[in-house]
Each structure stands twice: as structure tokens, then as C-alpha cells.
Short mmCIF file of C-alpha atoms in Angstrom, two decimals:
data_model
loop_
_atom_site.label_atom_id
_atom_site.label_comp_id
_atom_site.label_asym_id
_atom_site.label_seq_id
_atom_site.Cartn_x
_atom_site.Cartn_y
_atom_site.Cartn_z
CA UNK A 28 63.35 -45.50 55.51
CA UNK A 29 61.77 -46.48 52.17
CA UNK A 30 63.09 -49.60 50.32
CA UNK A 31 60.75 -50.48 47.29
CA UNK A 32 60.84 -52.89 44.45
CA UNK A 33 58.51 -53.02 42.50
CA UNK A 34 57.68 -53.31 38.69
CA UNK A 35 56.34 -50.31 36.45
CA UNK A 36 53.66 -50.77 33.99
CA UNK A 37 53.12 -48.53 31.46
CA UNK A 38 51.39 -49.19 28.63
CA UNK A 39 52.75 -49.31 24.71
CA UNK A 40 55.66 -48.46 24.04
CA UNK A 41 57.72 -47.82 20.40
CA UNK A 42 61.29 -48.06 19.52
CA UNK A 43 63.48 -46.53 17.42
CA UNK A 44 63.17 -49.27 14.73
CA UNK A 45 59.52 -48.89 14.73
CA UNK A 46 58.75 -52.30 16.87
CA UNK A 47 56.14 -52.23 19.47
CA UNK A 48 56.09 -53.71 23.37
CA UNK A 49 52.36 -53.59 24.17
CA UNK A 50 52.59 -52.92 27.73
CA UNK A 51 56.11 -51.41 29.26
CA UNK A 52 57.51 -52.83 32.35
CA UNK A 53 59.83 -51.40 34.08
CA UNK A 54 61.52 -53.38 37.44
CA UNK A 55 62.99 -50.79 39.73
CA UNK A 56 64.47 -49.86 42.90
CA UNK A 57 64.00 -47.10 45.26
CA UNK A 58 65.36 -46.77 48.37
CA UNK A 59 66.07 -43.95 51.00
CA UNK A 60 63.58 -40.89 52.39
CA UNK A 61 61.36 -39.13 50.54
CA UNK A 62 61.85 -35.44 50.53
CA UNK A 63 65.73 -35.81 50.19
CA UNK A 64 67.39 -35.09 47.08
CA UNK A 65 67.05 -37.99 44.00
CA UNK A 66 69.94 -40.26 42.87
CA UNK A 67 69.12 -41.47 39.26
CA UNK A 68 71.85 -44.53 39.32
CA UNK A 69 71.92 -46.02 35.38
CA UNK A 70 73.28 -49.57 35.58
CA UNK A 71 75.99 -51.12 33.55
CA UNK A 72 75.97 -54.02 31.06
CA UNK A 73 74.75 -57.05 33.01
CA UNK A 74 73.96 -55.11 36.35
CA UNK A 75 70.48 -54.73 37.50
CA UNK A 76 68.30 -52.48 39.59
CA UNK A 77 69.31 -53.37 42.90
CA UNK A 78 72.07 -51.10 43.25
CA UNK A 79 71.36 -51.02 47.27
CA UNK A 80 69.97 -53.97 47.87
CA UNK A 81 69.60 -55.80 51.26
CA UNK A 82 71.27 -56.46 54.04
CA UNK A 83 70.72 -60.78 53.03
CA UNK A 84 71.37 -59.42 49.55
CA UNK A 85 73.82 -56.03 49.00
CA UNK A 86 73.32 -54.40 45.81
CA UNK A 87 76.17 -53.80 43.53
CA UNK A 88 76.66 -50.59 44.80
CA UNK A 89 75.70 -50.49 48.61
CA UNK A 90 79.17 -49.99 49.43
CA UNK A 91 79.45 -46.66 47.91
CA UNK A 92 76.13 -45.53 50.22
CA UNK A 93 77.11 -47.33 53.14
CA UNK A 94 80.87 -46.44 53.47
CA UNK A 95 79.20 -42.82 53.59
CA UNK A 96 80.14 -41.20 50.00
CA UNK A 97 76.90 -41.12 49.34
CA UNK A 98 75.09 -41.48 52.76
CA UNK A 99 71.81 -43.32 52.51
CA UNK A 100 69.87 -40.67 55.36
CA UNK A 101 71.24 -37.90 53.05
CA UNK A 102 69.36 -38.72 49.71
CA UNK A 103 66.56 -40.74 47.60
CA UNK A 104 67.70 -43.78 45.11
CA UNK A 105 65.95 -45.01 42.47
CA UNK A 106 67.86 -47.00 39.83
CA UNK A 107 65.60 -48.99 37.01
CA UNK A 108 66.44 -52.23 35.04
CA UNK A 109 66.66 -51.18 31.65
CA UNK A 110 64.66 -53.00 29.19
CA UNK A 111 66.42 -55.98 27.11
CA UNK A 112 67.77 -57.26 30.34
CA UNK A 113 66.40 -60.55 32.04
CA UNK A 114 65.85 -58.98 35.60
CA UNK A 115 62.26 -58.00 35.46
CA UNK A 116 61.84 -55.20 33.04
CA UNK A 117 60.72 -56.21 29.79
CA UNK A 118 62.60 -58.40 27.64
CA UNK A 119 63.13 -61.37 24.98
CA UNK A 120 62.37 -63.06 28.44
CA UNK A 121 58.85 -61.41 29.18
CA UNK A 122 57.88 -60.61 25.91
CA UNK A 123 56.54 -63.04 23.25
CA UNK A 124 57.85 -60.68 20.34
CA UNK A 125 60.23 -58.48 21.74
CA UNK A 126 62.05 -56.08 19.49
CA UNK A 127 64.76 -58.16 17.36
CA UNK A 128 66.60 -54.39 17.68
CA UNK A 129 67.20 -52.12 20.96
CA UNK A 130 69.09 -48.94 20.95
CA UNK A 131 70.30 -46.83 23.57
CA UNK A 132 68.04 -44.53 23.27
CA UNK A 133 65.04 -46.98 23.38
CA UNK A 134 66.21 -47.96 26.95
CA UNK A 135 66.38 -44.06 27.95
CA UNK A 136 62.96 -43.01 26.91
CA UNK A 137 61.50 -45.95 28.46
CA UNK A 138 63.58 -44.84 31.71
CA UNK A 139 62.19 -41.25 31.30
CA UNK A 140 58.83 -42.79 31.07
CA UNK A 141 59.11 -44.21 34.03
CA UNK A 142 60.78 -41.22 36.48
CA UNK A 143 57.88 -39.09 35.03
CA UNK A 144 55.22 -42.04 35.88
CA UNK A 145 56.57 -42.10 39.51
CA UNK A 146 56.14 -38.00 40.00
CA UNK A 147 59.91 -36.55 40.19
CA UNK A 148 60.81 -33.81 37.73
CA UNK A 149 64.59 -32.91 39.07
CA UNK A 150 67.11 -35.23 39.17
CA UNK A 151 69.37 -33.83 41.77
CA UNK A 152 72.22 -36.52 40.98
CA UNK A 153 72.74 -38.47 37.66
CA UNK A 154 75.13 -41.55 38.00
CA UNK A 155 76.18 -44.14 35.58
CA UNK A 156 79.08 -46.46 34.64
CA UNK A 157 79.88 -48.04 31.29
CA UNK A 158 76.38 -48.76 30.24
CA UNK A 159 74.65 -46.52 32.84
CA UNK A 160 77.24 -43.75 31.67
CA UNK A 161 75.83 -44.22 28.17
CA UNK A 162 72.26 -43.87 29.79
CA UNK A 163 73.28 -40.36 31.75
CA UNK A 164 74.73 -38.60 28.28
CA UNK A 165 71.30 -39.68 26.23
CA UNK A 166 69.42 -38.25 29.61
CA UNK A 167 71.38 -35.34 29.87
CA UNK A 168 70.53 -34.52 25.65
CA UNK A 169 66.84 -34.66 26.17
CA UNK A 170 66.73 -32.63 29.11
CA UNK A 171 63.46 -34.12 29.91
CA UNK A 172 64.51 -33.09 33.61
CA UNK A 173 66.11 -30.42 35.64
CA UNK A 174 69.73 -32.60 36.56
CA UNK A 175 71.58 -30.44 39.15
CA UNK A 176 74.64 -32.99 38.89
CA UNK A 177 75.58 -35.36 36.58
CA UNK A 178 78.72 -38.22 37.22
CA UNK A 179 80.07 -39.74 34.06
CA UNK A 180 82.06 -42.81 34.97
CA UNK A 181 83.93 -45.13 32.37
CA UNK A 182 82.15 -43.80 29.34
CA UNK A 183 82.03 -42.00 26.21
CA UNK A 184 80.43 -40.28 23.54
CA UNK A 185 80.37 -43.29 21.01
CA UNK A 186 81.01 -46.94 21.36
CA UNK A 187 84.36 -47.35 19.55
CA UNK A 188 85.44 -49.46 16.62
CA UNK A 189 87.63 -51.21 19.12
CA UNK A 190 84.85 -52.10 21.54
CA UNK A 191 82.46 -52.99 18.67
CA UNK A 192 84.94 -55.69 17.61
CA UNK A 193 84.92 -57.35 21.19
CA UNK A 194 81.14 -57.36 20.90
CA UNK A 195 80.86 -59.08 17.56
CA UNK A 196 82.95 -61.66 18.93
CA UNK A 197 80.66 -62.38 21.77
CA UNK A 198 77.79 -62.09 19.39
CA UNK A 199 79.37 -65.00 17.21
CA UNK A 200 80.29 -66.94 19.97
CA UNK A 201 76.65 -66.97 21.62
CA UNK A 202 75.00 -67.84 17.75
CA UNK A 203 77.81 -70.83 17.14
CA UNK A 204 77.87 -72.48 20.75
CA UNK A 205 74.46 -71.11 22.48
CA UNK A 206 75.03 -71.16 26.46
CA UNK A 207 78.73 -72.24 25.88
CA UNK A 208 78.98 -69.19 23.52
CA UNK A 209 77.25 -67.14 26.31
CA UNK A 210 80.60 -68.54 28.96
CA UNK A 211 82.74 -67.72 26.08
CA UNK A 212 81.07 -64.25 25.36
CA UNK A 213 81.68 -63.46 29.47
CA UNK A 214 85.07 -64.63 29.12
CA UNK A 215 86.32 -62.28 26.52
CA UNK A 216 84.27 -59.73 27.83
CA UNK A 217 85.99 -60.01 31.32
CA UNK A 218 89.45 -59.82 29.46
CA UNK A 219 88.21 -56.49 28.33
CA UNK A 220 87.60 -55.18 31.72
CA UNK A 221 90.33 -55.58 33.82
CA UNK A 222 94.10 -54.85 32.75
CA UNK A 223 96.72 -57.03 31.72
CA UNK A 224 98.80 -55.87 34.84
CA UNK A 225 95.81 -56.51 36.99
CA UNK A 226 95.65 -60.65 35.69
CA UNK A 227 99.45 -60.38 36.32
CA UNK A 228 99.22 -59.79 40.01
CA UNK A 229 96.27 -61.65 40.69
CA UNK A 230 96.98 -65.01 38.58
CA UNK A 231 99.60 -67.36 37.88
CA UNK A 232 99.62 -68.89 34.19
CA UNK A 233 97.52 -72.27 35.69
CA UNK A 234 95.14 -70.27 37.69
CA UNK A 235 94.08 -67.53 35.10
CA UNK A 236 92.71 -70.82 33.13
CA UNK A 237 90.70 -72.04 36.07
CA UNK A 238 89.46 -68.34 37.20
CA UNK A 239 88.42 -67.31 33.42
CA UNK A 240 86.33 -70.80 32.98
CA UNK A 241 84.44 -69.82 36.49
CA UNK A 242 83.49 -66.87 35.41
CA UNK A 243 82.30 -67.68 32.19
CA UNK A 244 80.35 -71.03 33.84
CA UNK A 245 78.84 -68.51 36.61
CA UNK A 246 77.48 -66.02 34.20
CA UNK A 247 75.93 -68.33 31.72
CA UNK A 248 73.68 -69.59 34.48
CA UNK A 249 72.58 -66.15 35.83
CA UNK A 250 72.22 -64.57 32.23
CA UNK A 251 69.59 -64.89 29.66
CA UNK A 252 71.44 -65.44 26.21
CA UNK A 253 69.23 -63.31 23.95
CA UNK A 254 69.20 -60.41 26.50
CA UNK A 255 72.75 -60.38 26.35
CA UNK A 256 72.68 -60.36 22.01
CA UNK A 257 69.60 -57.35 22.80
CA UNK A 258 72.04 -55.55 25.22
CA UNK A 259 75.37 -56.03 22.85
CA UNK A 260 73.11 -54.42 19.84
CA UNK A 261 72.51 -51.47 22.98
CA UNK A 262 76.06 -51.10 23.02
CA UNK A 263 77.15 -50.99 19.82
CA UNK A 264 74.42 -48.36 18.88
CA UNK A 265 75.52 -45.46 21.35
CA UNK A 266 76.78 -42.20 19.58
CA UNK A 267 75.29 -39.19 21.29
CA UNK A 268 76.09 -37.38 17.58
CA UNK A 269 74.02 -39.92 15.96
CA UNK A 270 71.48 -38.19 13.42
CA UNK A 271 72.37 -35.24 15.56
CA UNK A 272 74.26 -31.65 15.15
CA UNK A 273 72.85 -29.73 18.14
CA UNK A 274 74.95 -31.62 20.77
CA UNK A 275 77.40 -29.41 21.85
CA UNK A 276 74.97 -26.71 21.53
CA UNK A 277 72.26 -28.58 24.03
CA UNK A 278 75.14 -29.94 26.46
CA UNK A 279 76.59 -25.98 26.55
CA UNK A 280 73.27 -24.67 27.61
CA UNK A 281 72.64 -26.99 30.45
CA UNK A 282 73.47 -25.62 34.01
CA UNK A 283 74.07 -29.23 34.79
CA UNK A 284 77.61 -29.50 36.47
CA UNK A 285 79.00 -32.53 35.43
CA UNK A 286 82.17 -34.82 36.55
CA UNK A 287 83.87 -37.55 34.57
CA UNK A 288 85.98 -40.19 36.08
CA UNK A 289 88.03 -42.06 33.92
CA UNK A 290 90.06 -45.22 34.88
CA UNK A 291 94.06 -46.15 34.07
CA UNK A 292 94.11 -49.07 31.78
CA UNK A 293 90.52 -48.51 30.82
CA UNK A 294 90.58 -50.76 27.15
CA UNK A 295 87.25 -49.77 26.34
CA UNK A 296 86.92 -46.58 27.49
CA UNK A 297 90.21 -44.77 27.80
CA UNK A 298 90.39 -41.80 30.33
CA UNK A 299 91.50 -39.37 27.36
CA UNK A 300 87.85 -39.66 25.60
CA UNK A 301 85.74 -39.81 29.20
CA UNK A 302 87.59 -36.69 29.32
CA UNK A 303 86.36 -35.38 26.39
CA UNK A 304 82.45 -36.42 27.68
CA UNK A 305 83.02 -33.46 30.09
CA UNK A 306 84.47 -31.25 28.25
CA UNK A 307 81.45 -30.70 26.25
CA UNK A 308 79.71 -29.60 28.70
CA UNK A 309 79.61 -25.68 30.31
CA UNK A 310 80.73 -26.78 33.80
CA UNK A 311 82.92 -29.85 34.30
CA UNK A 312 85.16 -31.56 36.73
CA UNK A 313 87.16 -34.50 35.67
CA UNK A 314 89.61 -37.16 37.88
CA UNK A 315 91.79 -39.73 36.64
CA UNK A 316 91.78 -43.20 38.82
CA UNK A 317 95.82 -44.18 38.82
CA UNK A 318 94.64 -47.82 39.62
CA UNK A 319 95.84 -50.69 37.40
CA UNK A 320 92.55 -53.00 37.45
CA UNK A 321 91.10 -50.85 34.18
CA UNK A 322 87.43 -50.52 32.94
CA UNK A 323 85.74 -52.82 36.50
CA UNK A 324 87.47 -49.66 38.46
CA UNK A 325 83.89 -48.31 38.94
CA UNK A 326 83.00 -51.33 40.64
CA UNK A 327 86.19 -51.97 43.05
CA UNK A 328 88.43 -49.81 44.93
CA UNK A 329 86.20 -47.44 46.00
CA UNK A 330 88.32 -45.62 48.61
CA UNK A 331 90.92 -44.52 45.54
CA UNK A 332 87.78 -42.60 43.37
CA UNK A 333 84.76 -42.47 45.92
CA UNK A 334 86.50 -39.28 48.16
CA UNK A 335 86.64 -37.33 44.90
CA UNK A 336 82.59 -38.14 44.03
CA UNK A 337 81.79 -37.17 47.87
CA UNK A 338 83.31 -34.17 47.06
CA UNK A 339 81.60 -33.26 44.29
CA UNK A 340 78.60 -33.82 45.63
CA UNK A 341 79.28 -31.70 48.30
CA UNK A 342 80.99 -28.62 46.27
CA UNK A 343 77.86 -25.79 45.95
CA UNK A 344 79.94 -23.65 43.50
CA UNK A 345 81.53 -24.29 40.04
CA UNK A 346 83.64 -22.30 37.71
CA UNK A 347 82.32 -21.36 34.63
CA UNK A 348 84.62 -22.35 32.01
#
């Protein structure tokens, strides 16, 4: 079995804003046989590449391979750290003058840059959550590659007003208090992500105090502080209408069959508008996760959704709507 990490580079690259990284680098992952059908896995927020990982290390998703949903003998995976965040790609951390401005769309094209620099032209499964959901509906509108199946998890067609707010705070808190702003930032941010009923079960009033402080501590050492400003300015500039009136149009002539999954309690992205991801598109399954822990869903409890994304993957025949 192949397991690779390695970093891409590829040369100049522009953004949307017009700024310039003079040579590309792209950290990835890629891990399984060659020959067997791709997995394109798009990472969330502060995730990285390593989405297998190894056995001294497990990535953030080897459970979801390993506990046989997706068995690792059965396909290829290749996930990519986007650029803006500090694990290897290119970044405020690798880059002298990095763009003060990153879009979604910036971090896509790089990613298409680099599945076309490494030789595959089909995508036989698209996955992403949250972030890496973002990254799958901005991959899906170029159609830069034949995707056979797309999953949608935790996402949506914009970033909402709601979700823009929690980012601003975060933004603030990082340019007042610097690497105590960046604790801060994770500690709203993780407020965000799991449900109110969730802290409830899990936390009296006293240990909720202690539990949000180690999170916050934890993350400011393992995050760069201007990736995560680069990465909040990623989020808040996803709208898969932006500039755009051919959207429906492109996602109805794809023969791309897509599922959504959308989480109970989701606060950023309720299950209602993942929904409505799917719906745009000419053949779509969707399932609702009745769990209670909200938006980290895609991350935990794996045996309530993962039966219901092994069986998608294994359906050969969809209903045209």
C-alpha cells in the first residue's frame, strides 16, 4: 500500500485579489493503491492533510477508513492542505508576502492545480466537511474534473450573516490580545460547534470553565495566528452565487450524484440549508444526523451517519429527479 506525504511545488500562482505567491506549495497526503478509485477528502477549518495518517499518528479521519465505511484496500486518498494554513502548504508562515486576502476560491484552484499536477482527471469520490464542504461545491462549479460522487457534509451555499458575526469576533479578539486572542478566538469558535444540550451532558457549570480554557490554551500552541485571520477571511468569502448566475444551470448539468448530510443542532450550518446544497443539483440524496453534539457531528459519532455514506458509495443507480 502507498502512503505519501509529500509537498507540491508549482510555480506562480495568482489570487482573486490580484496578489501573487511566486512558487505554490502544496503539502498533501495520499494514501491507498493505485488503480482503485480516488477519494478527494477537502479538510475543514483548522484540519490538515493527514486525514489517514499513521498508525503512531491517526489522521482525523482514519476511523471512517478503518472501521470499513470507506475501506482503505477498496480506494485511493489524497487530501491536500489548503493554502493559508500553517501545515506545510503555503502560507503567512512560508511566505515572506503572502496575500493579506484569501478566498475560497483561491484555495480551490490551487487544489485543482495540484490533482492535475499529480495526473488524475476523475474524481471518483468528493468529500468535505464545513470548510472542505465549501471546497467540494467551488470544485463541483468548475467541473475541472469528471466527479462520479460528491458528499456534502455540514455546509452550504454561502457563509451566513450569523456565522460571519462569530468570525469577526474571533478576528477582534486575535488583533486586541494576539495568542490570548487566538485561545479566545478557539473558545468561541468551539461554542459554535457543539450544541448547548451537548455542554449540558458533558459539563457541570465548574468544569465547562476548566474544559473551554484547555481548549483554547491547546489550540493557540498548535495554530499559527495569522493563518487563522487568512482562513476566517476564507470563510467569510464563500457564496457559490458570488459574481455568478449560471449556478443552478452548471450544478443541473452535472451527472455528479451528490449526498448532503446535515447535523441536528448544527448553529452554523443548519440541516434545512445543507439540504438545499443538494437540491440544486440533478441527482441528490440527503440524511439528517438526529444527534445532539451539532456542527463537530462530522467528526464524532461515526456509527450514527457513516452506514448511510457506505451506502452511498455503494448504491450504482440514482433516480433522476
Amino acid at each position: 500500500m502507498n502512503y505519501t506525504v509529500d509537498t507540491l511545488h508549482l510555480g506562480e500562482f495568482t489570487t482573486e485579489s490580484g496578489e501573487t505567491i511566486e512558487n505554490l506549495k502544496l503539502r498533501y497526503e495520499h494514501v491507498g493503491y493505485k488503480g482503485q478509485p480516488l477519494v478527494l477528502i477537502c479538510h475543514a477549518l483548522t484540519g490538515n492533510h493527514l486525514t489517514y495518517g499513521t498508525d503512531d499518528d491517526p489522521g482525523w479521519w482514519r476511523e471512517i477508513i478503518d472501521g470499513g465505511y470507506m475501506p482503505v484496500h477498496d480506494y485511493q486518498f489524497l487530501t491536500f492542505n489548503v493554502i493559508g494554513s500553517p501545515f506545510g502548504s503555503s502560507s503567512a508562515l512560508t511566505e515572506r508576502a503572502f496575500p493579506e486576502r484569501l478566498t475560497i476560491r483561491d484555495i480551490v484552484r490551487a487544489i485543482e492545480i495540484g490533482i492535475s499536477h499529480l495526473g488524475f482527471k476523475t474524481i471518483d469520490i468528493l468529500i468535505g466537511a464545513s470548510l472542505g464542504g465549501m471546497q467540494a461545491i467551488e470544485l463541483l462549479y468548475n467541473n475541472q474534473f469528471n466527479v462520479k460522487k460528491a458528499v456534502i457534509l455540514a455546509s452550504t451555499c454561502k457563509t451566513s450573516s450569523y456565522s460571519r458575526a462569530f468570525n469577526e469576533i474571533a478576528r477582534q479578539s486575535i488583533h486586541l490580545a494576539g495568542k490570548e486572542g487566538l485561545s479566545l478566538a478557539r473558545q468561541i469558535g468551539f461554542l459554535t460547534y457543539r450544541s448547548s444540550k451537548s455542554y449540558e451532558e458533558n459539563f457541570t457549570p465548574e468544569e465547562v470553565v476548566s474544559y473551554q480554557k484547555y481548549q483554547g490554551d491547546k489550540f493557540k500552541e498548535r495554530f499559527d495566528l495569522k493563518c487563522y485571520l487568512t482562513l476566517l477571511d476564507v470563510l467569510d468569502s464563500h457564496n457559490i452565487d458570488r459574481g455568478r448566475e449560471d449556478v443552478d444551470a452548471v450544478f443541473k448539468s452535472l451527472e455528479t450524484k451528490v449526498l448532503t448530510v446535515g447535523f441536528k443542532d448544527d448553529l452554523l450550518y443548519p440541516n434545512e440549508d445543507v439540504y438545499h446544497v443538494g437540491k440544486r443539483f440533478k441527482y441528490h440524496r440527503h440524511f439528517y444526523v438526529p444527534d445532539n453534539v451539532g456542527h463537530d457531528g462530522f467528526l464524532l459519532n461515526f456509527n450514527i451517519w457513516a452506514p448511510n455514506l457506505y451506502h452511498f458509495l455503494k448504491v450504482t443507480r440514482n433516480k433522476r429527479k
